[in-house]
Amino acid sequence: MSPITLALSKGRILEDSLPMLTRLGLGPAGDIDRLLRVPSEDPGVHLLIIRPADVPTYVEHGAADLGVVGKDVLMEHGGSALYEPLDLDIARCRLSIAAVKGSPYADPAGWSSGRRVRVATKYPEITRRHFAQRGEQVEIIKLYGSMELAPLVGLADVIVDLVDTGNTLRANGLVETEVLTQVSSRVVVNKASMKMKHAALQDLLARIQTMKA
Ligand code: PRT
Ligand code: MG
C-alpha cells in the first residue's frame, strides 16, 4: 500500500511534536530545516513540513492523509470536511481579546460607545462568529502577525490573538479582557483516507494516543 503522509505545522507545533514523533519511531530521517517532504524513520510514513495555515487544506484535499495543526487554525479554516480524532495537548494557549490597559476597551462594559469597535486579528472568521453570536457589530481588520501593535498605534481598539504566558501582552501594555477559546494541537484525518487506509491509520492513531506527551 502507498505510504501514509503526515502533514506537520512548521514552527512551534513541529518543535513540540518532535519528541512524540521520535518516541513513535516516526522522527524525520532528513533535514527538516530544508526539505519540505522528508521520509520518517518508518518507511511506511512520509512527513510534509508546511505552514500551519496550510495543513487543513493539504489534508482536506488528500495531499496528506493526516496532519497536526492548532485548534485555532482549524476553527478559522472550518473543520467540517476533516475528522479530528485526537487532541495532542501540545502547543497549548488560548485565543483572547485584549485591549490597551486603562483604555475604555479594557473594560468590556465600556464598549457601548456607539461607534463600531475595531478588532485586529489573524482570525477574522472566529472573530466574526464570536461577535455575531453576541449580536455585536464589529469592524474586523485582518492582520498576518504582530497583532499587539495595532491598538498601540490606533489601527484597532482591541485585538483577538493567542496568549500563553501573557508576557507579550504585558510587555506591550495590553490586558486580556475575555477568553474566546482554549487552544491545543489536534490530529486531523482526511475522510477518504480513513476509509481507504483504515487499518494503517487506526493503528497509527492508537500508537499516537498511547505516546501522547
Ligand atoms: O509561519 P506562519 O506565520 O504560517 O505560522 P505561525 O507563525 O503562526 O506559526 P507558529 O510557529 O508561531 O505556531 C503557531 C501555532 O502554535 C498556533 O496556531 C497555535 O496553535 C500554537 N501556539 C501555541 C501559539 C502560541 N502558543 C503562542 N503563544 N502560537 C503563537 N503564540 C504567540 C502569540 O501569537 C503571541 O504573539 O506567542 C505570543 C504570546 O505568547 P505569550 O507567552 O507571551 O503569552
Ligand atoms: Mg510565523
PDB file of N, CA and C in Angstrom, residues 15-80:
ATOM      1  N   GLU A  15       8.162  21.756  16.684  1.00  0.00           N
ATOM      2  CA  GLU A  15       9.089  21.610  17.816  1.00  0.00           C
ATOM      3  C   GLU A  15       8.460  20.761  18.920  1.00  0.00           C
ATOM      4  N   ASP A  16       7.189  21.068  19.224  1.00  0.00           N
ATOM      5  CA  ASP A  16       6.502  20.366  20.306  1.00  0.00           C
ATOM      6  C   ASP A  16       6.108  18.940  19.922  1.00  0.00           C
ATOM      7  N   SER A  17       6.008  18.660  18.604  1.00  0.00           N
ATOM      8  CA  SER A  17       5.613  17.306  18.170  1.00  0.00           C
ATOM      9  C   SER A  17       6.796  16.362  18.051  1.00  0.00           C
ATOM     10  N   LEU A  18       8.015  16.914  17.862  1.00  0.00           N
ATOM     11  CA  LEU A  18       9.168  16.062  17.565  1.00  0.00           C
ATOM     12  C   LEU A  18       9.442  14.989  18.621  1.00  0.00           C
ATOM     13  N   PRO A  19       9.359  15.317  19.929  1.00  0.00           N
ATOM     14  CA  PRO A  19       9.611  14.258  20.911  1.00  0.00           C
ATOM     15  C   PRO A  19       8.642  13.083  20.760  1.00  0.00           C
ATOM     16  N   MET A  20       7.362  13.402  20.522  1.00  0.00           N
ATOM     17  CA  MET A  20       6.367  12.337  20.353  1.00  0.00           C
ATOM     18  C   MET A  20       6.624  11.531  19.089  1.00  0.00           C
ATOM     19  N   LEU A  21       6.945  12.219  18.001  1.00  0.00           N
ATOM     20  CA  LEU A  21       7.222  11.517  16.732  1.00  0.00           C
ATOM     21  C   LEU A  21       8.409  10.574  16.900  1.00  0.00           C
ATOM     22  N   THR A  22       9.425  11.041  17.602  1.00  0.00           N
ATOM     23  CA  THR A  22      10.619  10.221  17.822  1.00  0.00           C
ATOM     24  C   THR A  22      10.273   8.985  18.646  1.00  0.00           C
ATOM     25  N   ARG A  23       9.466   9.174  19.708  1.00  0.00           N
ATOM     26  CA  ARG A  23       9.041   8.023  20.516  1.00  0.00           C
ATOM     27  C   ARG A  23       8.241   7.024  19.692  1.00  0.00           C
ATOM     28  N   LEU A  24       7.513   7.523  18.697  1.00  0.00           N
ATOM     29  CA  LEU A  24       6.695   6.658  17.833  1.00  0.00           C
ATOM     30  C   LEU A  24       7.512   5.985  16.744  1.00  0.00           C
ATOM     31  N   GLY A  25       8.800   6.338  16.635  1.00  0.00           N
ATOM     32  CA  GLY A  25       9.614   5.818  15.532  1.00  0.00           C
ATOM     33  C   GLY A  25       9.285   6.508  14.226  1.00  0.00           C
ATOM     34  N   LEU A  26       8.750   7.727  14.315  1.00  0.00           N
ATOM     35  CA  LEU A  26       8.364   8.495  13.120  1.00  0.00           C
ATOM     36  C   LEU A  26       9.173   9.776  12.995  1.00  0.00           C
ATOM     37  N   GLY A  27      10.311   9.838  13.704  1.00  0.00           N
ATOM     38  CA  GLY A  27      11.162  11.022  13.616  1.00  0.00           C
ATOM     39  C   GLY A  27      11.628  11.233  12.189  1.00  0.00           C
ATOM     40  N   PRO A  28      11.913  12.499  11.811  1.00  0.00           N
ATOM     41  CA  PRO A  28      12.342  12.773  10.447  1.00  0.00           C
ATOM     42  C   PRO A  28      13.702  12.138  10.148  1.00  0.00           C
ATOM     43  N   ALA A  29      13.801  11.474   8.984  1.00  0.00           N
ATOM     44  CA  ALA A  29      15.070  10.889   8.536  1.00  0.00           C
ATOM     45  C   ALA A  29      15.604  11.772   7.420  1.00  0.00           C
ATOM     46  N   GLY A  30      15.849  13.051   7.745  1.00  0.00           N
ATOM     47  CA  GLY A  30      16.313  14.021   6.754  1.00  0.00           C
ATOM     48  C   GLY A  30      16.309  15.400   7.380  1.00  0.00           C
ATOM     49  N   ASP A  31      16.768  16.387   6.616  1.00  0.00           N
ATOM     50  CA  ASP A  31      16.940  17.754   7.115  1.00  0.00           C
ATOM     51  C   ASP A  31      15.611  18.516   7.071  1.00  0.00           C
ATOM     52  N   ILE A  32      14.932  18.605   8.241  1.00  0.00           N
ATOM     53  CA  ILE A  32      13.612  19.257   8.251  1.00  0.00           C
ATOM     54  C   ILE A  32      13.718  20.774   8.117  1.00  0.00           C
ATOM     55  N   ASP A  33      14.924  21.338   8.201  1.00  0.00           N
ATOM     56  CA  ASP A  33      15.053  22.780   8.014  1.00  0.00           C
ATOM     57  C   ASP A  33      15.056  23.145   6.527  1.00  0.00           C
ATOM     58  N   ARG A  34      15.411  22.178   5.676  1.00  0.00           N
ATOM     59  CA  ARG A  34      15.484  22.471   4.233  1.00  0.00           C
ATOM     60  C   ARG A  34      14.435  21.730   3.428  1.00  0.00           C
ATOM     61  N   LEU A  35      14.197  20.463   3.783  1.00  0.00           N
ATOM     62  CA  LEU A  35      13.286  19.646   2.963  1.00  0.00           C
ATOM     63  C   LEU A  35      11.833  19.928   3.320  1.00  0.00           C
ATOM     64  N   LEU A  36      10.975  19.917   2.327  1.00  0.00           N
ATOM     65  CA  LEU A  36       9.543  20.107   2.544  1.00  0.00           C
ATOM     66  C   LEU A  36       8.842  18.764   2.652  1.00  0.00           C
ATOM     67  N   ARG A  37       9.472  17.744   2.031  1.00  0.00           N
ATOM     68  CA  ARG A  37       8.956  16.377   2.140  1.00  0.00           C
ATOM     69  C   ARG A  37      10.103  15.514   2.620  1.00  0.00           C
ATOM     70  N   VAL A  38       9.928  14.885   3.784  1.00  0.00           N
ATOM     71  CA  VAL A  38      11.012  14.158   4.443  1.00  0.00           C
ATOM     72  C   VAL A  38      10.543  12.741   4.756  1.00  0.00           C
ATOM     73  N   PRO A  39      11.371  11.740   4.476  1.00  0.00           N
ATOM     74  CA  PRO A  39      10.998  10.409   4.942  1.00  0.00           C
ATOM     75  C   PRO A  39      11.053  10.378   6.461  1.00  0.00           C
ATOM     76  N   SER A  40      10.250   9.524   7.091  1.00  0.00           N
ATOM     77  CA  SER A  40      10.394   9.332   8.532  1.00  0.00           C
ATOM     78  C   SER A  40      11.219   8.072   8.756  1.00  0.00           C
ATOM     79  N   GLU A  41      11.538   7.787  10.016  1.00  0.00           N
ATOM     80  CA  GLU A  41      12.300   6.573  10.326  1.00  0.00           C
ATOM     81  C   GLU A  41      11.505   5.316   9.980  1.00  0.00           C
ATOM     82  N   ASP A  42      10.186   5.491   9.788  1.00  0.00           N
ATOM     83  CA  ASP A  42       9.323   4.379   9.384  1.00  0.00           C
ATOM     84  C   ASP A  42       9.082   4.488   7.875  1.00  0.00           C
ATOM     85  N   PRO A  43       9.515   3.484   7.085  1.00  0.00           N
ATOM     86  CA  PRO A  43       9.363   3.580   5.627  1.00  0.00           C
ATOM     87  C   PRO A  43       7.899   3.719   5.185  1.00  0.00           C
ATOM     88  N   GLY A  44       6.970   3.379   6.074  1.00  0.00           N
ATOM     89  CA  GLY A  44       5.549   3.476   5.723  1.00  0.00           C
ATOM     90  C   GLY A  44       4.946   4.856   5.940  1.00  0.00           C
ATOM     91  N   VAL A  45       5.748   5.799   6.470  1.00  0.00           N
ATOM     92  CA  VAL A  45       5.206   7.125   6.781  1.00  0.00           C
ATOM     93  C   VAL A  45       6.122   8.235   6.250  1.00  0.00           C
ATOM     94  N   HIS A  46       5.562   9.130   5.432  1.00  0.00           N
ATOM     95  CA  HIS A  46       6.291  10.302   4.950  1.00  0.00           C
ATOM     96  C   HIS A  46       5.787  11.553   5.649  1.00  0.00           C
ATOM     97  N   LEU A  47       6.685  12.517   5.839  1.00  0.00           N
ATOM     98  CA  LEU A  47       6.321  13.752   6.522  1.00  0.00           C
ATOM     99  C   LEU A  47       6.337  14.927   5.548  1.00  0.00           C
ATOM    100  N   LEU A  48       5.345  15.810   5.656  1.00  0.00           N
ATOM    101  CA  LEU A  48       5.353  17.087   4.927  1.00  0.00           C
ATOM    102  C   LEU A  48       5.516  18.189   5.962  1.00  0.00           C
ATOM    103  N   ILE A  49       6.428  19.123   5.727  1.00  0.00           N
ATOM    104  CA  ILE A  49       6.671  20.213   6.677  1.00  0.00           C
ATOM    105  C   ILE A  49       6.137  21.487   6.036  1.00  0.00           C
ATOM    106  N   ILE A  50       4.979  21.982   6.506  1.00  0.00           N
ATOM    107  CA  ILE A  50       4.316  23.096   5.818  1.00  0.00           C
ATOM    108  C   ILE A  50       3.830  24.175   6.778  1.00  0.00           C
ATOM    109  N   ARG A  51       3.456  25.315   6.224  1.00  0.00           N
ATOM    110  CA  ARG A  51       2.923  26.417   7.035  1.00  0.00           C
ATOM    111  C   ARG A  51       1.680  25.927   7.786  1.00  0.00           C
ATOM    112  N   PRO A  52       1.554  26.303   9.073  1.00  0.00           N
ATOM    113  CA  PRO A  52       0.412  25.836   9.864  1.00  0.00           C
ATOM    114  C   PRO A  52      -0.931  26.054   9.159  1.00  0.00           C
ATOM    115  N   ALA A  53      -1.112  27.235   8.581  1.00  0.00           N
ATOM    116  CA  ALA A  53      -2.417  27.560   7.986  1.00  0.00           C
ATOM    117  C   ALA A  53      -2.726  26.700   6.760  1.00  0.00           C
ATOM    118  N   ASP A  54      -1.707  26.036   6.184  1.00  0.00           N
ATOM    119  CA  ASP A  54      -1.927  25.198   5.003  1.00  0.00           C
ATOM    120  C   ASP A  54      -2.252  23.744   5.353  1.00  0.00           C
ATOM    121  N   VAL A  55      -2.036  23.325   6.590  1.00  0.00           N
ATOM    122  CA  VAL A  55      -2.243  21.917   6.958  1.00  0.00           C
ATOM    123  C   VAL A  55      -3.680  21.448   6.698  1.00  0.00           C
ATOM    124  N   PRO A  56      -4.718  22.207   7.133  1.00  0.00           N
ATOM    125  CA  PRO A  56      -6.081  21.722   6.859  1.00  0.00           C
ATOM    126  C   PRO A  56      -6.348  21.556   5.365  1.00  0.00           C
ATOM    127  N   THR A  57      -5.793  22.431   4.540  1.00  0.00           N
ATOM    128  CA  THR A  57      -6.001  22.357   3.085  1.00  0.00           C
ATOM    129  C   THR A  57      -5.371  21.089   2.501  1.00  0.00           C
ATOM    130  N   TYR A  58      -4.133  20.794   2.873  1.00  0.00           N
ATOM    131  CA  TYR A  58      -3.468  19.579   2.381  1.00  0.00           C
ATOM    132  C   TYR A  58      -4.251  18.330   2.768  1.00  0.00           C
ATOM    133  N   VAL A  59      -4.730  18.298   4.013  1.00  0.00           N
ATOM    134  CA  VAL A  59      -5.423  17.099   4.494  1.00  0.00           C
ATOM    135  C   VAL A  59      -6.820  17.001   3.868  1.00  0.00           C
ATOM    136  N   GLU A  60      -7.498  18.123   3.761  1.00  0.00           N
ATOM    137  CA  GLU A  60      -8.826  18.126   3.162  1.00  0.00           C
ATOM    138  C   GLU A  60      -8.793  17.594   1.736  1.00  0.00           C
ATOM    139  N   HIS A  61      -7.768  17.976   0.971  1.00  0.00           N
ATOM    140  CA  HIS A  61      -7.666  17.566  -0.431  1.00  0.00           C
ATOM    141  C   HIS A  61      -6.978  16.220  -0.604  1.00  0.00           C
ATOM    142  N   GLY A  62      -6.553  15.593   0.498  1.00  0.00           N
ATOM    143  CA  GLY A  62      -5.947  14.271   0.402  1.00  0.00           C
ATOM    144  C   GLY A  62      -4.492  14.297  -0.031  1.00  0.00           C
ATOM    145  N   ALA A  63      -3.876  15.480  -0.099  1.00  0.00           N
ATOM    146  CA  ALA A  63      -2.439  15.562  -0.396  1.00  0.00           C
ATOM    147  C   ALA A  63      -1.649  15.028   0.800  1.00  0.00           C
ATOM    148  N   ALA A  64      -2.277  15.058   1.976  1.00  0.00           N
ATOM    149  CA  ALA A  64      -1.756  14.378   3.167  1.00  0.00           C
ATOM    150  C   ALA A  64      -2.911  13.559   3.743  1.00  0.00           C
ATOM    151  N   ASP A  65      -2.601  12.375   4.283  1.00  0.00           N
ATOM    152  CA  ASP A  65      -3.651  11.552   4.887  1.00  0.00           C
ATOM    153  C   ASP A  65      -4.086  12.113   6.229  1.00  0.00           C
ATOM    154  N   LEU A  66      -3.093  12.623   6.966  1.00  0.00           N
ATOM    155  CA  LEU A  66      -3.418  13.225   8.252  1.00  0.00           C
ATOM    156  C   LEU A  66      -2.451  14.358   8.548  1.00  0.00           C
ATOM    157  N   GLY A  67      -2.764  15.140   9.588  1.00  0.00           N
ATOM    158  CA  GLY A  67      -1.931  16.287   9.891  1.00  0.00           C
ATOM    159  C   GLY A  67      -2.021  16.654  11.352  1.00  0.00           C
ATOM    160  N   VAL A  68      -1.081  17.506  11.778  1.00  0.00           N
ATOM    161  CA  VAL A  68      -1.094  18.040  13.139  1.00  0.00           C
ATOM    162  C   VAL A  68      -1.195  19.554  13.010  1.00  0.00           C
ATOM    163  N   VAL A  69      -2.215  20.131  13.671  1.00  0.00           N
ATOM    164  CA  VAL A  69      -2.490  21.562  13.485  1.00  0.00           C
ATOM    165  C   VAL A  69      -3.159  22.131  14.732  1.00  0.00           C
ATOM    166  N   GLY A  70      -2.963  23.427  14.963  1.00  0.00           N
ATOM    167  CA  GLY A  70      -3.578  24.094  16.115  1.00  0.00           C
ATOM    168  C   GLY A  70      -5.083  24.208  15.945  1.00  0.00           C
ATOM    169  N   LYS A  71      -5.800  24.080  17.066  1.00  0.00           N
ATOM    170  CA  LYS A  71      -7.261  24.224  17.048  1.00  0.00           C
ATOM    171  C   LYS A  71      -7.661  25.609  16.517  1.00  0.00           C
ATOM    172  N   ASP A  72      -6.811  26.616  16.760  1.00  0.00           N
ATOM    173  CA  ASP A  72      -7.086  27.968  16.262  1.00  0.00           C
ATOM    174  C   ASP A  72      -7.163  27.982  14.734  1.00  0.00           C
ATOM    175  N   VAL A  73      -6.171  27.349  14.101  1.00  0.00           N
ATOM    176  CA  VAL A  73      -6.110  27.294  12.637  1.00  0.00           C
ATOM    177  C   VAL A  73      -7.286  26.487  12.093  1.00  0.00           C
ATOM    178  N   LEU A  74      -7.613  25.411  12.798  1.00  0.00           N
ATOM    179  CA  LEU A  74      -8.711  24.529  12.396  1.00  0.00           C
ATOM    180  C   LEU A  74     -10.058  25.257  12.477  1.00  0.00           C
ATOM    181  N   MET A  75     -10.261  26.000  13.555  1.00  0.00           N
ATOM    182  CA  MET A  75     -11.513  26.749  13.716  1.00  0.00           C
ATOM    183  C   MET A  75     -11.632  27.835  12.657  1.00  0.00           C
ATOM    184  N   GLU A  76     -10.517  28.471  12.329  1.00  0.00           N
ATOM    185  CA  GLU A  76     -10.548  29.536  11.331  1.00  0.00           C
ATOM    186  C   GLU A  76     -10.829  28.966   9.941  1.00  0.00           C
ATOM    187  N   HIS A  77     -10.229  27.801   9.657  1.00  0.00           N
ATOM    188  CA  HIS A  77     -10.394  27.152   8.352  1.00  0.00           C
ATOM    189  C   HIS A  77     -11.814  26.609   8.196  1.00  0.00           C
ATOM    190  N   GLY A  78     -12.396  26.144   9.291  1.00  0.00           N
ATOM    191  CA  GLY A  78     -13.675  25.434   9.230  1.00  0.00           C
ATOM    192  C   GLY A  78     -13.350  23.964   9.065  1.00  0.00           C
ATOM    193  N   GLY A  79     -13.559  23.172  10.100  1.00  0.00           N
ATOM    194  CA  GLY A  79     -13.022  21.811  10.125  1.00  0.00           C
ATOM    195  C   GLY A  79     -13.987  20.712   9.712  1.00  0.00           C
ATOM    196  N   SER A  80     -15.142  21.074   9.164  1.00  0.00           N
ATOM    197  CA  SER A  80     -16.183  20.062   8.977  1.00  0.00           C
ATOM    198  C   SER A  80     -15.827  19.020   7.916  1.00  0.00           C
TER     199      SER A  80
END
